[in-house]
Amino acid sequence: MPAVAETLETVRDVTQGTYKWGFETEIEQEVIPKGLDEDVVRLISAKKQEPEWLLEWRLKAFRAWQSMTEPTWAAVKYPPIDYQDAHYYAAPKAKADGPKSLEEVDPELLRTYEKLGIPLKEQERLAGVAVDAVFDSVSVATTFKDKLAEVGVIFCSFSEAVREHPELVKRWLGTVVPYGDNFFAALNSAVFSDGSFVYIPKGVRCPMELSTYFRINAKNTGQFERTLIVAEEGSYVSYLEGCTAPMRDENQLHAAVVELIALDEATIKYSTVQNWYPGDAEGKGGIYNFVTKRGACRGRKSKISWTQVETGSAITWKYPSCILQGEGSVGEFYSVAITNNFQQADTGTKMIHLGPNTRSTIVSKGISAGHGQNTYRGLVRIMPRAKNARNFTQCDSLLIGDQCGAHTVPYIESRNPTAKVEHEATTSRIAEDQLFYCRSRGLTEEEAVGLIVNGFAREVLKELPMEFAVEAQKLLAISLEGSVG
Amino acid sequence: MNAPVVVPAVAPAVSALLDRYAGLKDRLPGARIAWVEAWRQRGAEAFRAGGFPTKRVEAWKYTDLSALRETRFEEALVATDAHPVLPEQAGGEEARIVLLDGRFRADLSRLDGLADGVRIESLADLLSSDDDALREVLGAIAPADLPLPGLNAALAEDGAVIRIAPGVDAGRIRIVSLGIAPSNHAVAFHPRNLVVLGAGASLTLLDGAHGAGKGTYWQNLVAEIALGEGARLTHVRLQDEARDAFHTALVAVRVEAKAEYDSFTLVRGARLARNEVHAVLTGPKAALHLNGAQLVDGERHADTTTVIDHAAPDCESNQTVKTVLTGRARGVFQGKIHVHRVAQKTDGYQMNQALLLSPEAEINAKPQLEIYADDVKCSHGATVGELDHDQLFYLRSRGIPEVEAKSILVQAFLTDAVSLVSDEALRETLLAATDAWWDEVEHPA
């Protein structure tokens, strides 16, 4: 079984595994002064040479944000965030009109992505993944653009989409996550600086996986990217995102927004391996990951599938959701979340069943170790029109050590008698007999835990595209480093 | 950037009740006993702070109290010599406590010939005589910060106090709480019952709340239950308030080592019912069973909210709650299991199931696990749906008419829950109540 070989390799990696993405890149940065007011919003918009309507939209978002208060319902604790004490825009210093091709991109930057193992260069075409890389707030390079353009797929940075395809952006932006949706989404809508844009035309099956790699590099900055994916009738796309950040003592804010729109019979598969810096073993530093992700299954028989592996961040606040509007549309959520040391995760999903015959599946695996606190928070809502809707939810929690916590908070709301909703949750620790079995075959305790945890999370990992599945398995083991023995 | 902090003015309905407390407090039982006064004052403060919780308060997310808030309630002034007809459930040979609009009525109760070590008294009497032993229970088990139980503390005038001495098997005791609403105005009463079982004592308590009359009343009940080491209480509750009544109840239970609290609650009355249970397992090998069924029809709203605190190792808790909804009824189940760090080897199980029998019925469920110990086995399950089509088809194919087939399946669903009650006679009582309910509701074709 190949997975076993991979797992063994994983466990070998564990021996030297700490947060190996924690380096910082020395690169000339353009940073605007700290603080946030309307002028900053205008400045960001001006820097991106945005049209008037987008500036207006940002300002509306900013005003909405000012009237909102930070949510406190999540089971996470952190000192108050001073939103004035951060830079809201940091970009690698660009030539006057930005890089035209990879050759023009700062080589230091490319070396960064090489270190991260991102196949930015075209010669790594064999990897077969088109990548859009976002460095701090700005998209620095997108590969395979031409090849995608041949079939009509648009895959570019958000800023470029605003310039090149304003009609598409204007039509869809904010239609799934409105600018005033919640505190963090409003903040993002006001100050987002870049992100990815994907448009799959009618009937097209995107010929390769699309991938975005997010990197926070600059100090004292927040990252606020925005992703918008539109899949027209009968199209298909698989999209991956990965994230890392340098190791720093202070906490950094990441507040992203992702909007997905699937029209008739379209399918969007969205996979995330989130590995932002989690902070050190004492809980110092790390990213605050406050993210709004939502997909709308607008069309009949459309499908949106979220898969996430959450190993990083000091705090994760994230609920990738599906609005199942189209008749017979399908929503899926597969999640593995690990909290070790002092990490806190409050994550889950919302499945809003509006249309008839809609179906959703939720599989959530939470692993807590060290002093980690891991909460699954999910909502399944069946509206009166959602005749014959179906939901199945499975939430399992694994506890490693007696200082951590695992919590499950599902909300189930049904207003249609023909709907069927099933929810199951279990909490347990690694069984002694499983450990003993592995130990008796010569695995160390740490290796055994890595193996068992991978088995526990397998249902979710198998949903990941191959390239990511391998990385994710390694991450699981590394994240649990030092949690046993 | 922060919105200005608005200090909410105390709502008129809240201040009216607080005024009543201010006016009554010198005349309430236990007035001028310092600890009783302090307890009432804490309750009033909790009510002032929380008022009638709105749906923005997480614990009340699914239950809207505006109808309760907007009703003007007066004191329940029942002539002490009124002799209402007792419900048929009041029959039987066992000891019987009758509460009328929350007042202990010794004359209607059957308290002669109680075994040694079994004491049944009125809370008002005990408070007036400053029984110091009450201090260990009254206000000591119910959480102090909940607003409606707080109001109960401020205004409680009476209730039943049952105390069983260590090692005594008290057999069965019946509580018949009768709410009688005059048709011209709404009344509110706030009884507080105390049940104390000494080490190794045992009791089966049949606890019925029944309503009479067509008017509106509000029963805002708090029961505090303390089970000493190895004690065993079987608590079967039947909530059958009048159709226009409001029923808000908090049952707070403390279960010490090796003790067992085994309860079943059948909810079938009141236009708005909130049945809240807070149970804490404080010693090793304590056990808890919080089962129940909610029967909700018409425009009614029934809410079961439970918090189970595992505060000691090696304890067990399990819970099965079933809800049947017809008409435009709304049902709520919120169940939280909290496992503290010390509570290793906890075994916790929770299941809630809802059957929706009409297109306009609604169920909201929130089972919740909060776990801080690693060597535990905790699980919960929830299902929501209508009657199984295959099962219906099977019955109909055997010549059973649809209405009857539905009845059979609904009764099977409920019998499944009621079968968790070990006492056969009590099971029969409960099944009779579920059957009666099913016969009463309009059957959608």
PDB file of C-alpha atoms in Angstrom, chain A residues 3-208:
ATOM      1  CA  ALA A   3       0.090   5.199   1.689  1.00  0.00           C
ATOM      2  CA  VAL A   4       2.031   3.204   4.225  1.00  0.00           C
ATOM      3  CA  ALA A   5       5.301   3.985   2.494  1.00  0.00           C
ATOM      4  CA  GLU A   6       4.335   7.646   2.451  1.00  0.00           C
ATOM      5  CA  THR A   7       3.469   7.533   6.062  1.00  0.00           C
ATOM      6  CA  LEU A   8       6.786   6.005   6.966  1.00  0.00           C
ATOM      7  CA  GLU A   9       8.512   8.723   5.042  1.00  0.00           C
ATOM      8  CA  THR A  10       6.369  11.174   6.920  1.00  0.00           C
ATOM      9  CA  VAL A  11       7.478   9.796  10.180  1.00  0.00           C
ATOM     10  CA  ARG A  12      11.113  10.071   9.136  1.00  0.00           C
ATOM     11  CA  ASP A  13      10.515  13.683   8.380  1.00  0.00           C
ATOM     12  CA  VAL A  14       9.141  14.161  11.812  1.00  0.00           C
ATOM     13  CA  THR A  15      12.535  13.637  13.382  1.00  0.00           C
ATOM     14  CA  GLN A  16      13.840  16.894  11.952  1.00  0.00           C
ATOM     15  CA  GLY A  17      10.488  18.508  11.574  1.00  0.00           C
ATOM     16  CA  THR A  18       9.888  21.891  13.057  1.00  0.00           C
ATOM     17  CA  TYR A  19       8.273  24.752  11.216  1.00  0.00           C
ATOM     18  CA  LYS A  20      10.604  24.718   8.221  1.00  0.00           C
ATOM     19  CA  TRP A  21       8.759  27.446   6.355  1.00  0.00           C
ATOM     20  CA  GLY A  22       9.632  29.999   8.998  1.00  0.00           C
ATOM     21  CA  PHE A  23      12.318  31.885   7.061  1.00  0.00           C
ATOM     22  CA  GLU A  24      11.934  35.489   6.049  1.00  0.00           C
ATOM     23  CA  THR A  25      12.761  36.850   2.631  1.00  0.00           C
ATOM     24  CA  GLU A  26      14.852  40.018   2.347  1.00  0.00           C
ATOM     25  CA  ILE A  27      13.160  41.865  -0.378  1.00  0.00           C
ATOM     26  CA  GLU A  28      12.484  45.459  -1.173  1.00  0.00           C
ATOM     27  CA  GLN A  29       9.004  46.204   0.034  1.00  0.00           C
ATOM     28  CA  GLU A  30       6.657  49.002  -0.563  1.00  0.00           C
ATOM     29  CA  VAL A  31       4.697  49.493   2.628  1.00  0.00           C
ATOM     30  CA  ILE A  32       2.176  52.151   3.466  1.00  0.00           C
ATOM     31  CA  PRO A  33       2.174  53.608   6.995  1.00  0.00           C
ATOM     32  CA  LYS A  34       0.366  51.844   9.809  1.00  0.00           C
ATOM     33  CA  GLY A  35      -3.242  52.609  10.492  1.00  0.00           C
ATOM     34  CA  LEU A  36      -6.629  52.321   8.889  1.00  0.00           C
ATOM     35  CA  ASP A  37      -9.017  55.050   7.832  1.00  0.00           C
ATOM     36  CA  GLU A  38     -10.845  56.044   4.672  1.00  0.00           C
ATOM     37  CA  ASP A  39      -7.674  57.527   3.239  1.00  0.00           C
ATOM     38  CA  VAL A  40      -5.910  54.194   3.528  1.00  0.00           C
ATOM     39  CA  VAL A  41      -8.768  52.531   1.700  1.00  0.00           C
ATOM     40  CA  ARG A  42      -8.571  55.180  -1.008  1.00  0.00           C
ATOM     41  CA  LEU A  43      -4.799  54.786  -1.187  1.00  0.00           C
ATOM     42  CA  ILE A  44      -5.011  51.021  -1.648  1.00  0.00           C
ATOM     43  CA  SER A  45      -7.607  51.486  -4.346  1.00  0.00           C
ATOM     44  CA  ALA A  46      -5.471  54.146  -6.054  1.00  0.00           C
ATOM     45  CA  LYS A  47      -2.367  51.960  -5.904  1.00  0.00           C
ATOM     46  CA  LYS A  48      -4.298  49.301  -7.744  1.00  0.00           C
ATOM     47  CA  GLN A  49      -5.671  51.856 -10.212  1.00  0.00           C
ATOM     48  CA  GLU A  50      -9.144  50.615  -9.524  1.00  0.00           C
ATOM     49  CA  PRO A  51     -12.317  51.877 -11.147  1.00  0.00           C
ATOM     50  CA  GLU A  52     -14.629  54.167  -9.231  1.00  0.00           C
ATOM     51  CA  TRP A  53     -17.272  51.506  -8.516  1.00  0.00           C
ATOM     52  CA  LEU A  54     -14.768  49.301  -6.714  1.00  0.00           C
ATOM     53  CA  LEU A  55     -13.560  52.169  -4.558  1.00  0.00           C
ATOM     54  CA  GLU A  56     -17.164  52.949  -3.682  1.00  0.00           C
ATOM     55  CA  TRP A  57     -17.691  49.305  -2.765  1.00  0.00           C
ATOM     56  CA  ARG A  58     -14.603  49.336  -0.537  1.00  0.00           C
ATOM     57  CA  LEU A  59     -15.753  52.500   1.186  1.00  0.00           C
ATOM     58  CA  LYS A  60     -19.196  51.055   1.828  1.00  0.00           C
ATOM     59  CA  ALA A  61     -17.490  48.024   3.325  1.00  0.00           C
ATOM     60  CA  PHE A  62     -15.235  50.201   5.456  1.00  0.00           C
ATOM     61  CA  ARG A  63     -18.178  52.177   6.808  1.00  0.00           C
ATOM     62  CA  ALA A  64     -20.040  48.976   7.533  1.00  0.00           C
ATOM     63  CA  TRP A  65     -16.986  47.611   9.329  1.00  0.00           C
ATOM     64  CA  GLN A  66     -16.735  50.701  11.502  1.00  0.00           C
ATOM     65  CA  SER A  67     -20.226  50.107  12.797  1.00  0.00           C
ATOM     66  CA  MET A  68     -19.574  46.436  13.566  1.00  0.00           C
ATOM     67  CA  THR A  69     -18.064  44.759  16.586  1.00  0.00           C
ATOM     68  CA  GLU A  70     -15.662  41.877  16.552  1.00  0.00           C
ATOM     69  CA  PRO A  71     -17.455  38.546  17.061  1.00  0.00           C
ATOM     70  CA  THR A  72     -16.876  36.897  20.425  1.00  0.00           C
ATOM     71  CA  TRP A  73     -18.931  33.732  20.106  1.00  0.00           C
ATOM     72  CA  ALA A  74     -16.090  31.492  18.929  1.00  0.00           C
ATOM     73  CA  ALA A  75     -14.331  29.338  21.523  1.00  0.00           C
ATOM     74  CA  VAL A  76     -11.026  31.144  21.074  1.00  0.00           C
ATOM     75  CA  LYS A  77      -9.176  33.545  23.332  1.00  0.00           C
ATOM     76  CA  TYR A  78      -6.785  36.247  22.280  1.00  0.00           C
ATOM     77  CA  PRO A  79      -5.836  39.719  23.453  1.00  0.00           C
ATOM     78  CA  PRO A  80      -7.696  42.565  21.762  1.00  0.00           C
ATOM     79  CA  ILE A  81      -6.413  43.350  18.287  1.00  0.00           C
ATOM     80  CA  ASP A  82      -5.399  46.933  17.614  1.00  0.00           C
ATOM     81  CA  TYR A  83      -6.528  47.375  14.049  1.00  0.00           C
ATOM     82  CA  GLN A  84      -4.624  50.654  13.795  1.00  0.00           C
ATOM     83  CA  ASP A  85      -1.301  48.991  14.590  1.00  0.00           C
ATOM     84  CA  ALA A  86      -0.740  47.241  11.271  1.00  0.00           C
ATOM     85  CA  HIS A  87       0.182  48.033   7.717  1.00  0.00           C
ATOM     86  CA  TYR A  88      -2.703  47.431   5.391  1.00  0.00           C
ATOM     87  CA  TYR A  89      -0.638  47.231   2.259  1.00  0.00           C
ATOM     88  CA  ALA A  90       2.763  45.684   1.616  1.00  0.00           C
ATOM     89  CA  ALA A  91       4.013  44.734  -1.791  1.00  0.00           C
ATOM     90  CA  PRO A  92       7.261  43.574  -3.274  1.00  0.00           C
ATOM     91  CA  LYS A  93       8.593  46.740  -4.937  1.00  0.00           C
ATOM     92  CA  ALA A  94       7.613  46.381  -8.520  1.00  0.00           C
ATOM     93  CA  LYS A  95       8.944  47.887 -11.687  1.00  0.00           C
ATOM     94  CA  ALA A  96       6.772  50.691 -12.926  1.00  0.00           C
ATOM     95  CA  ASP A  97       4.087  48.522 -14.463  1.00  0.00           C
ATOM     96  CA  GLY A  98       4.625  45.191 -12.819  1.00  0.00           C
ATOM     97  CA  PRO A  99       6.288  42.043 -14.096  1.00  0.00           C
ATOM     98  CA  LYS A 100       5.339  40.975 -17.583  1.00  0.00           C
ATOM     99  CA  SER A 101       6.722  37.497 -17.231  1.00  0.00           C
ATOM    100  CA  LEU A 102       8.513  35.328 -14.728  1.00  0.00           C
ATOM    101  CA  GLU A 103      11.888  36.686 -15.932  1.00  0.00           C
ATOM    102  CA  GLU A 104      10.959  40.092 -14.612  1.00  0.00           C
ATOM    103  CA  VAL A 105       9.952  38.841 -11.201  1.00  0.00           C
ATOM    104  CA  ASP A 106      12.514  39.544  -8.488  1.00  0.00           C
ATOM    105  CA  PRO A 107      14.780  36.457  -8.372  1.00  0.00           C
ATOM    106  CA  GLU A 108      14.805  36.625  -4.582  1.00  0.00           C
ATOM    107  CA  LEU A 109      11.075  36.085  -4.677  1.00  0.00           C
ATOM    108  CA  LEU A 110      11.340  33.166  -7.016  1.00  0.00           C
ATOM    109  CA  ARG A 111      13.937  31.634  -4.696  1.00  0.00           C
ATOM    110  CA  THR A 112      11.421  31.991  -1.874  1.00  0.00           C
ATOM    111  CA  TYR A 113       8.859  30.032  -3.759  1.00  0.00           C
ATOM    112  CA  GLU A 114      11.470  27.456  -4.692  1.00  0.00           C
ATOM    113  CA  LYS A 115      12.246  26.988  -1.014  1.00  0.00           C
ATOM    114  CA  LEU A 116       8.560  26.520  -0.446  1.00  0.00           C
ATOM    115  CA  GLY A 117       8.455  23.923  -3.171  1.00  0.00           C
ATOM    116  CA  ILE A 118       6.105  25.858  -5.408  1.00  0.00           C
ATOM    117  CA  PRO A 119       6.580  25.008  -9.067  1.00  0.00           C
ATOM    118  CA  LEU A 120       6.389  28.545 -10.361  1.00  0.00           C
ATOM    119  CA  LYS A 121       8.777  28.061 -13.226  1.00  0.00           C
ATOM    120  CA  GLU A 122       7.375  26.895 -16.451  1.00  0.00           C
ATOM    121  CA  GLN A 123       9.992  24.164 -16.734  1.00  0.00           C
ATOM    122  CA  GLU A 124       8.289  22.461 -13.879  1.00  0.00           C
ATOM    123  CA  ARG A 125       5.412  21.984 -16.202  1.00  0.00           C
ATOM    124  CA  LEU A 126       5.452  18.304 -15.383  1.00  0.00           C
ATOM    125  CA  ALA A 127       3.874  19.134 -12.093  1.00  0.00           C
ATOM    126  CA  GLY A 128       0.881  20.080 -14.188  1.00  0.00           C
ATOM    127  CA  VAL A 129      -0.450  22.629 -11.773  1.00  0.00           C
ATOM    128  CA  ALA A 130      -1.127  26.223 -12.673  1.00  0.00           C
ATOM    129  CA  VAL A 131      -0.057  28.471  -9.817  1.00  0.00           C
ATOM    130  CA  ASP A 132      -0.928  31.979  -8.758  1.00  0.00           C
ATOM    131  CA  ALA A 133       1.399  33.073  -5.984  1.00  0.00           C
ATOM    132  CA  VAL A 134       0.394  35.799  -3.552  1.00  0.00           C
ATOM    133  CA  PHE A 135       3.248  37.375  -1.593  1.00  0.00           C
ATOM    134  CA  ASP A 136       2.010  39.469   1.274  1.00  0.00           C
ATOM    135  CA  SER A 137      -0.771  41.293  -0.402  1.00  0.00           C
ATOM    136  CA  VAL A 138       0.124  41.077  -4.029  1.00  0.00           C
ATOM    137  CA  SER A 139      -0.105  38.381  -6.598  1.00  0.00           C
ATOM    138  CA  VAL A 140       3.412  37.968  -7.987  1.00  0.00           C
ATOM    139  CA  ALA A 141       3.132  35.393 -10.690  1.00  0.00           C
ATOM    140  CA  THR A 142       0.662  33.196 -12.424  1.00  0.00           C
ATOM    141  CA  THR A 143       1.821  30.262 -14.475  1.00  0.00           C
ATOM    142  CA  PHE A 144       0.272  28.408 -17.409  1.00  0.00           C
ATOM    143  CA  LYS A 145      -1.891  31.361 -18.269  1.00  0.00           C
ATOM    144  CA  ASP A 146      -1.658  30.914 -21.999  1.00  0.00           C
ATOM    145  CA  LYS A 147      -2.487  27.271 -21.929  1.00  0.00           C
ATOM    146  CA  LEU A 148      -5.557  28.005 -19.823  1.00  0.00           C
ATOM    147  CA  ALA A 149      -6.556  30.870 -22.101  1.00  0.00           C
ATOM    148  CA  GLU A 150      -6.757  28.431 -25.006  1.00  0.00           C
ATOM    149  CA  VAL A 151      -9.795  26.798 -23.461  1.00  0.00           C
ATOM    150  CA  GLY A 152     -11.137  30.105 -22.249  1.00  0.00           C
ATOM    151  CA  VAL A 153     -10.277  29.671 -18.564  1.00  0.00           C
ATOM    152  CA  ILE A 154      -9.343  32.893 -16.852  1.00  0.00           C
ATOM    153  CA  PHE A 155      -6.916  32.409 -13.984  1.00  0.00           C
ATOM    154  CA  CYS A 156      -5.196  35.536 -12.827  1.00  0.00           C
ATOM    155  CA  SER A 157      -4.639  37.803  -9.891  1.00  0.00           C
ATOM    156  CA  PHE A 158      -7.618  39.690  -8.585  1.00  0.00           C
ATOM    157  CA  SER A 159      -6.131  43.046  -9.569  1.00  0.00           C
ATOM    158  CA  GLU A 160      -5.579  41.855 -13.081  1.00  0.00           C
ATOM    159  CA  ALA A 161      -9.152  40.596 -13.240  1.00  0.00           C
ATOM    160  CA  VAL A 162     -10.359  44.024 -12.177  1.00  0.00           C
ATOM    161  CA  ARG A 163      -8.356  45.548 -15.034  1.00  0.00           C
ATOM    162  CA  GLU A 164      -8.961  42.951 -17.732  1.00  0.00           C
ATOM    163  CA  HIS A 165     -12.394  41.570 -16.894  1.00  0.00           C
ATOM    164  CA  PRO A 166     -14.168  44.293 -14.936  1.00  0.00           C
ATOM    165  CA  GLU A 167     -17.602  43.173 -16.126  1.00  0.00           C
ATOM    166  CA  LEU A 168     -17.117  39.713 -14.620  1.00  0.00           C
ATOM    167  CA  VAL A 169     -15.753  41.005 -11.349  1.00  0.00           C
ATOM    168  CA  LYS A 170     -18.479  43.601 -11.048  1.00  0.00           C
ATOM    169  CA  ARG A 171     -21.155  41.027 -11.746  1.00  0.00           C
ATOM    170  CA  TRP A 172     -20.030  38.478  -9.158  1.00  0.00           C
ATOM    171  CA  LEU A 173     -18.027  40.285  -6.460  1.00  0.00           C
ATOM    172  CA  GLY A 174     -19.861  40.280  -3.148  1.00  0.00           C
ATOM    173  CA  THR A 175     -22.748  38.193  -4.429  1.00  0.00           C
ATOM    174  CA  VAL A 176     -21.942  35.342  -2.067  1.00  0.00           C
ATOM    175  CA  VAL A 177     -20.194  37.176   0.755  1.00  0.00           C
ATOM    176  CA  PRO A 178     -21.651  40.713   0.804  1.00  0.00           C
ATOM    177  CA  TYR A 179     -19.322  43.464   1.975  1.00  0.00           C
ATOM    178  CA  GLY A 180     -21.130  43.751   5.304  1.00  0.00           C
ATOM    179  CA  ASP A 181     -21.415  40.011   5.919  1.00  0.00           C
ATOM    180  CA  ASN A 182     -19.395  39.922   9.109  1.00  0.00           C
ATOM    181  CA  PHE A 183     -16.690  41.879  10.881  1.00  0.00           C
ATOM    182  CA  PHE A 184     -13.718  40.212   9.197  1.00  0.00           C
ATOM    183  CA  ALA A 185     -15.333  40.002   5.762  1.00  0.00           C
ATOM    184  CA  ALA A 186     -16.142  43.720   5.938  1.00  0.00           C
ATOM    185  CA  LEU A 187     -12.549  44.488   6.889  1.00  0.00           C
ATOM    186  CA  ASN A 188     -11.330  42.390   3.988  1.00  0.00           C
ATOM    187  CA  SER A 189     -13.758  44.034   1.568  1.00  0.00           C
ATOM    188  CA  ALA A 190     -12.424  47.433   2.557  1.00  0.00           C
ATOM    189  CA  VAL A 191      -8.713  46.719   2.346  1.00  0.00           C
ATOM    190  CA  PHE A 192      -8.170  43.598   0.235  1.00  0.00           C
ATOM    191  CA  SER A 193      -5.168  44.082  -1.936  1.00  0.00           C
ATOM    192  CA  ASP A 194      -5.125  41.056  -4.149  1.00  0.00           C
ATOM    193  CA  GLY A 195      -6.021  37.436  -4.515  1.00  0.00           C
ATOM    194  CA  SER A 196      -7.010  35.070  -7.252  1.00  0.00           C
ATOM    195  CA  PHE A 197      -9.732  35.146  -9.821  1.00  0.00           C
ATOM    196  CA  VAL A 198     -10.938  32.111 -11.725  1.00  0.00           C
ATOM    197  CA  TYR A 199     -13.555  31.961 -14.442  1.00  0.00           C
ATOM    198  CA  ILE A 200     -14.439  28.688 -16.133  1.00  0.00           C
ATOM    199  CA  PRO A 201     -16.612  29.160 -19.188  1.00  0.00           C
ATOM    200  CA  LYS A 202     -19.640  27.082 -20.057  1.00  0.00           C
ATOM    201  CA  GLY A 203     -18.977  23.422 -20.623  1.00  0.00           C
ATOM    202  CA  VAL A 204     -15.227  23.589 -19.951  1.00  0.00           C
ATOM    203  CA  ARG A 205     -13.465  21.103 -17.758  1.00  0.00           C
ATOM    204  CA  CYS A 206     -10.408  22.968 -16.528  1.00  0.00           C
ATOM    205  CA  PRO A 207      -7.472  20.973 -17.935  1.00  0.00           C
ATOM    206  CA  MET A 208      -5.312  21.232 -14.839  1.00  0.00           C
TER     207      MET A 208
END
